[in-house]
mmCIF file of C-alpha atoms in Angstrom:
data_model
loop_
_atom_site.group_PDB
_atom_site.id
_atom_site.type_symbol
_atom_site.label_atom_id
_atom_site.label_comp_id
_atom_site.label_asym_id
_atom_site.label_seq_id
_atom_site.Cartn_x
_atom_site.Cartn_y
_atom_site.Cartn_z
ATOM 1 C CA UNK H 72 -31.732 -10.390 -36.802
ATOM 2 C CA UNK H 73 -32.717 -14.032 -35.591
ATOM 3 C CA UNK H 74 -36.374 -15.027 -35.718
ATOM 4 C CA UNK H 75 -37.951 -17.668 -33.701
ATOM 5 C CA UNK H 76 -41.108 -18.727 -32.041
ATOM 6 C CA UNK H 77 -41.947 -16.700 -28.978
ATOM 7 C CA UNK H 78 -42.491 -19.814 -26.872
ATOM 8 C CA UNK H 79 -38.979 -21.115 -27.624
ATOM 9 C CA UNK H 80 -37.189 -17.755 -26.917
ATOM 10 C CA UNK H 81 -39.015 -17.461 -23.566
ATOM 11 C CA UNK H 82 -38.023 -21.114 -22.853
ATOM 12 C CA UNK H 83 -34.457 -20.005 -23.415
ATOM 13 C CA UNK H 84 -34.389 -17.053 -21.433
ATOM 14 C CA UNK H 85 -35.899 -18.715 -18.531
ATOM 15 C CA UNK H 86 -33.043 -20.851 -18.342
ATOM 16 C CA UNK H 87 -30.860 -17.943 -17.579
ATOM 17 C CA UNK H 88 -28.978 -18.098 -14.011
ATOM 18 C CA UNK H 89 -30.742 -15.703 -11.307
ATOM 19 C CA UNK H 90 -28.760 -12.508 -10.678
ATOM 20 C CA UNK H 91 -27.272 -13.880 -7.356
ATOM 21 C CA UNK H 92 -26.045 -16.842 -9.202
ATOM 22 C CA UNK H 93 -23.762 -14.744 -11.447
ATOM 23 C CA UNK H 94 -20.261 -13.571 -10.972
ATOM 24 C CA UNK H 95 -20.843 -10.968 -13.494
ATOM 25 C CA UNK H 96 -24.258 -9.383 -14.401
ATOM 26 C CA UNK H 97 -24.218 -10.445 -17.816
ATOM 27 C CA UNK H 98 -26.064 -12.748 -20.341
ATOM 28 C CA UNK H 99 -24.533 -13.728 -23.511
ATOM 29 C CA UNK H 100 -26.731 -14.395 -26.465
ATOM 30 C CA UNK H 101 -24.951 -15.703 -29.593
ATOM 31 C CA UNK H 102 -26.765 -16.038 -33.026
ATOM 32 C CA UNK H 103 -24.808 -18.230 -35.461
ATOM 33 C CA UNK H 104 -27.418 -17.916 -38.469
ATOM 34 C CA UNK H 105 -29.200 -21.051 -37.445
ATOM 35 C CA UNK H 106 -29.490 -20.972 -33.500
ATOM 36 C CA UNK H 107 -29.700 -18.616 -30.678
ATOM 37 C CA UNK H 108 -27.304 -19.672 -27.759
ATOM 38 C CA UNK H 109 -27.371 -18.517 -24.068
ATOM 39 C CA UNK H 110 -24.270 -18.329 -21.902
ATOM 40 C CA UNK H 111 -23.037 -16.041 -19.195
ATOM 41 C CA UNK H 112 -20.598 -13.202 -19.333
ATOM 42 C CA UNK H 113 -18.371 -14.894 -16.928
ATOM 43 C CA UNK H 114 -18.606 -18.336 -18.554
ATOM 44 C CA UNK H 115 -19.085 -17.535 -22.204
ATOM 45 C CA UNK H 116 -17.943 -21.032 -23.437
ATOM 46 C CA UNK H 117 -20.642 -22.753 -21.383
ATOM 47 C CA UNK H 118 -23.826 -23.046 -23.420
ATOM 48 C CA UNK H 119 -26.609 -23.074 -20.880
ATOM 49 C CA UNK H 120 -29.401 -23.281 -23.410
ATOM 50 C CA UNK H 121 -30.045 -22.994 -27.237
ATOM 51 C CA UNK H 122 -33.094 -22.721 -29.581
ATOM 52 C CA UNK H 123 -33.328 -23.027 -33.350
ATOM 53 C CA UNK H 124 -34.330 -20.112 -35.466
ATOM 54 C CA UNK H 125 -37.320 -20.235 -38.204
ATOM 55 C CA UNK H 126 -38.211 -17.959 -40.714
ATOM 56 C CA UNK H 127 -36.012 -14.898 -41.726
ATOM 57 C CA UNK H 128 -32.423 -15.202 -40.984
ATOM 58 C CA UNK H 129 -29.434 -12.855 -41.192
ATOM 59 C CA UNK H 130 -25.700 -13.062 -40.497
ATOM 60 C CA UNK H 131 -24.290 -13.914 -37.071
ATOM 61 C CA UNK H 132 -24.197 -11.420 -34.114
ATOM 62 C CA UNK H 133 -23.338 -11.615 -30.411
ATOM 63 C CA UNK H 134 -24.624 -9.534 -27.513
ATOM 64 C CA UNK H 135 -24.152 -9.452 -23.635
ATOM 65 C CA UNK H 136 -27.034 -7.828 -21.915
ATOM 66 C CA UNK H 137 -27.814 -7.061 -18.412
ATOM 67 C CA UNK H 138 -29.294 -9.710 -16.387
ATOM 68 C CA UNK H 139 -32.099 -7.186 -15.421
ATOM 69 C CA UNK H 140 -32.652 -6.671 -19.129
ATOM 70 C CA UNK H 141 -33.163 -10.434 -19.517
ATOM 71 C CA UNK H 142 -35.703 -10.472 -16.816
ATOM 72 C CA UNK H 143 -37.605 -7.537 -18.318
ATOM 73 C CA UNK H 144 -37.754 -9.361 -21.590
ATOM 74 C CA UNK H 145 -39.131 -12.633 -19.742
ATOM 75 C CA UNK H 146 -41.778 -10.262 -18.276
ATOM 76 C CA UNK H 147 -42.417 -8.526 -21.639
ATOM 77 C CA UNK H 148 -42.868 -11.967 -23.318
ATOM 78 C CA UNK H 149 -45.222 -13.041 -20.645
ATOM 79 C CA UNK H 150 -47.670 -10.092 -21.170
ATOM 80 C CA UNK H 151 -47.408 -10.225 -24.954
ATOM 81 C CA UNK H 152 -50.468 -11.168 -26.679
ATOM 82 C CA UNK H 153 -48.744 -12.987 -29.557
ATOM 83 C CA UNK H 154 -47.208 -15.438 -27.159
ATOM 84 C CA UNK H 155 -46.980 -18.897 -28.552
ATOM 85 C CA UNK H 156 -45.994 -20.111 -31.945
ATOM 86 C CA UNK H 157 -45.993 -16.567 -33.569
ATOM 87 C CA UNK H 158 -42.469 -15.461 -34.413
ATOM 88 C CA UNK H 159 -40.638 -12.720 -32.818
ATOM 89 C CA UNK H 160 -37.398 -10.934 -33.964
ATOM 90 C CA UNK H 161 -34.460 -10.451 -32.150
ATOM 91 C CA UNK H 162 -31.691 -8.285 -32.971
ATOM 92 C CA UNK H 163 -28.895 -5.948 -31.849
ATOM 93 C CA UNK H 164 -29.105 -2.233 -32.679
ATOM 94 C CA UNK H 165 -26.961 0.707 -32.378
ATOM 95 C CA UNK H 166 -28.823 3.877 -32.766
ATOM 96 C CA UNK H 167 -26.632 5.410 -29.939
ATOM 97 C CA UNK H 168 -23.883 4.087 -27.540
ATOM 98 C CA UNK H 169 -24.296 1.886 -25.791
ATOM 99 C CA UNK H 170 -25.714 -0.975 -28.030
ATOM 100 C CA UNK H 171 -29.025 -2.436 -27.191
ATOM 101 C CA UNK H 172 -31.307 -5.476 -28.090
ATOM 102 C CA UNK H 173 -34.398 -5.336 -29.592
ATOM 103 C CA UNK H 174 -37.376 -7.759 -29.466
ATOM 104 C CA UNK H 175 -40.397 -7.199 -31.963
ATOM 105 C CA UNK H 176 -43.384 -9.282 -31.949
ATOM 106 C CA UNK H 177 -46.431 -9.426 -34.575
ATOM 107 C CA UNK H 178 -48.744 -6.817 -34.420
ATOM 108 C CA UNK H 179 -45.906 -3.918 -33.687
ATOM 109 C CA UNK H 180 -45.129 -4.913 -30.245
ATOM 110 C CA UNK H 181 -41.555 -3.838 -29.926
ATOM 111 C CA UNK H 182 -39.266 -3.352 -26.826
ATOM 112 C CA UNK H 183 -35.475 -2.592 -26.383
ATOM 113 C CA UNK H 184 -33.234 -3.151 -23.655
ATOM 114 C CA UNK H 185 -29.573 -2.053 -23.011
ATOM 115 C CA UNK H 186 -26.640 -4.252 -23.680
ATOM 116 C CA UNK H 187 -23.283 -4.374 -21.905
ATOM 117 C CA UNK H 188 -21.267 -5.200 -24.982
ATOM 118 C CA UNK H 189 -21.755 -6.018 -28.685
ATOM 119 C CA UNK H 190 -18.674 -7.210 -30.189
ATOM 120 C CA UNK H 191 -20.496 -7.489 -33.631
ATOM 121 C CA UNK H 192 -21.385 -3.585 -33.662
ATOM 122 C CA UNK H 193 -20.112 -2.212 -36.849
ATOM 123 C CA UNK H 194 -16.692 -0.336 -36.671
ATOM 124 C CA UNK H 195 -18.164 2.990 -37.315
ATOM 125 C CA UNK H 196 -20.740 2.749 -34.424
ATOM 126 C CA UNK H 197 -18.118 1.493 -31.971
ATOM 127 C CA UNK H 198 -17.408 3.802 -29.091
#
């Protein structure tokens, strides 16, 4: 899990390319334990944006989400009443296949979106 300010996450996701600008429909999020990095599935080594995390931290993870999922997260963050300097948790999860990515803000506001790939999925949860 990565924890960061909602404002910072929203700013990061707004920098993701539009769907028509992508060769593949995937946005890659990589958490290294201190920052969340954004790139695309077709250019994974080109970091488009990053934001530092604060608060609770966990081990590193990586997930590639559908561009439509990222757009939905942006909309969800805009209507979230906790927007601003409050913290939000971002983490991959594997309740079923395929993997997903969950966003949890204060006050129990949680939503989850499907992922294309999650290389950090535990071995016993991989397809």
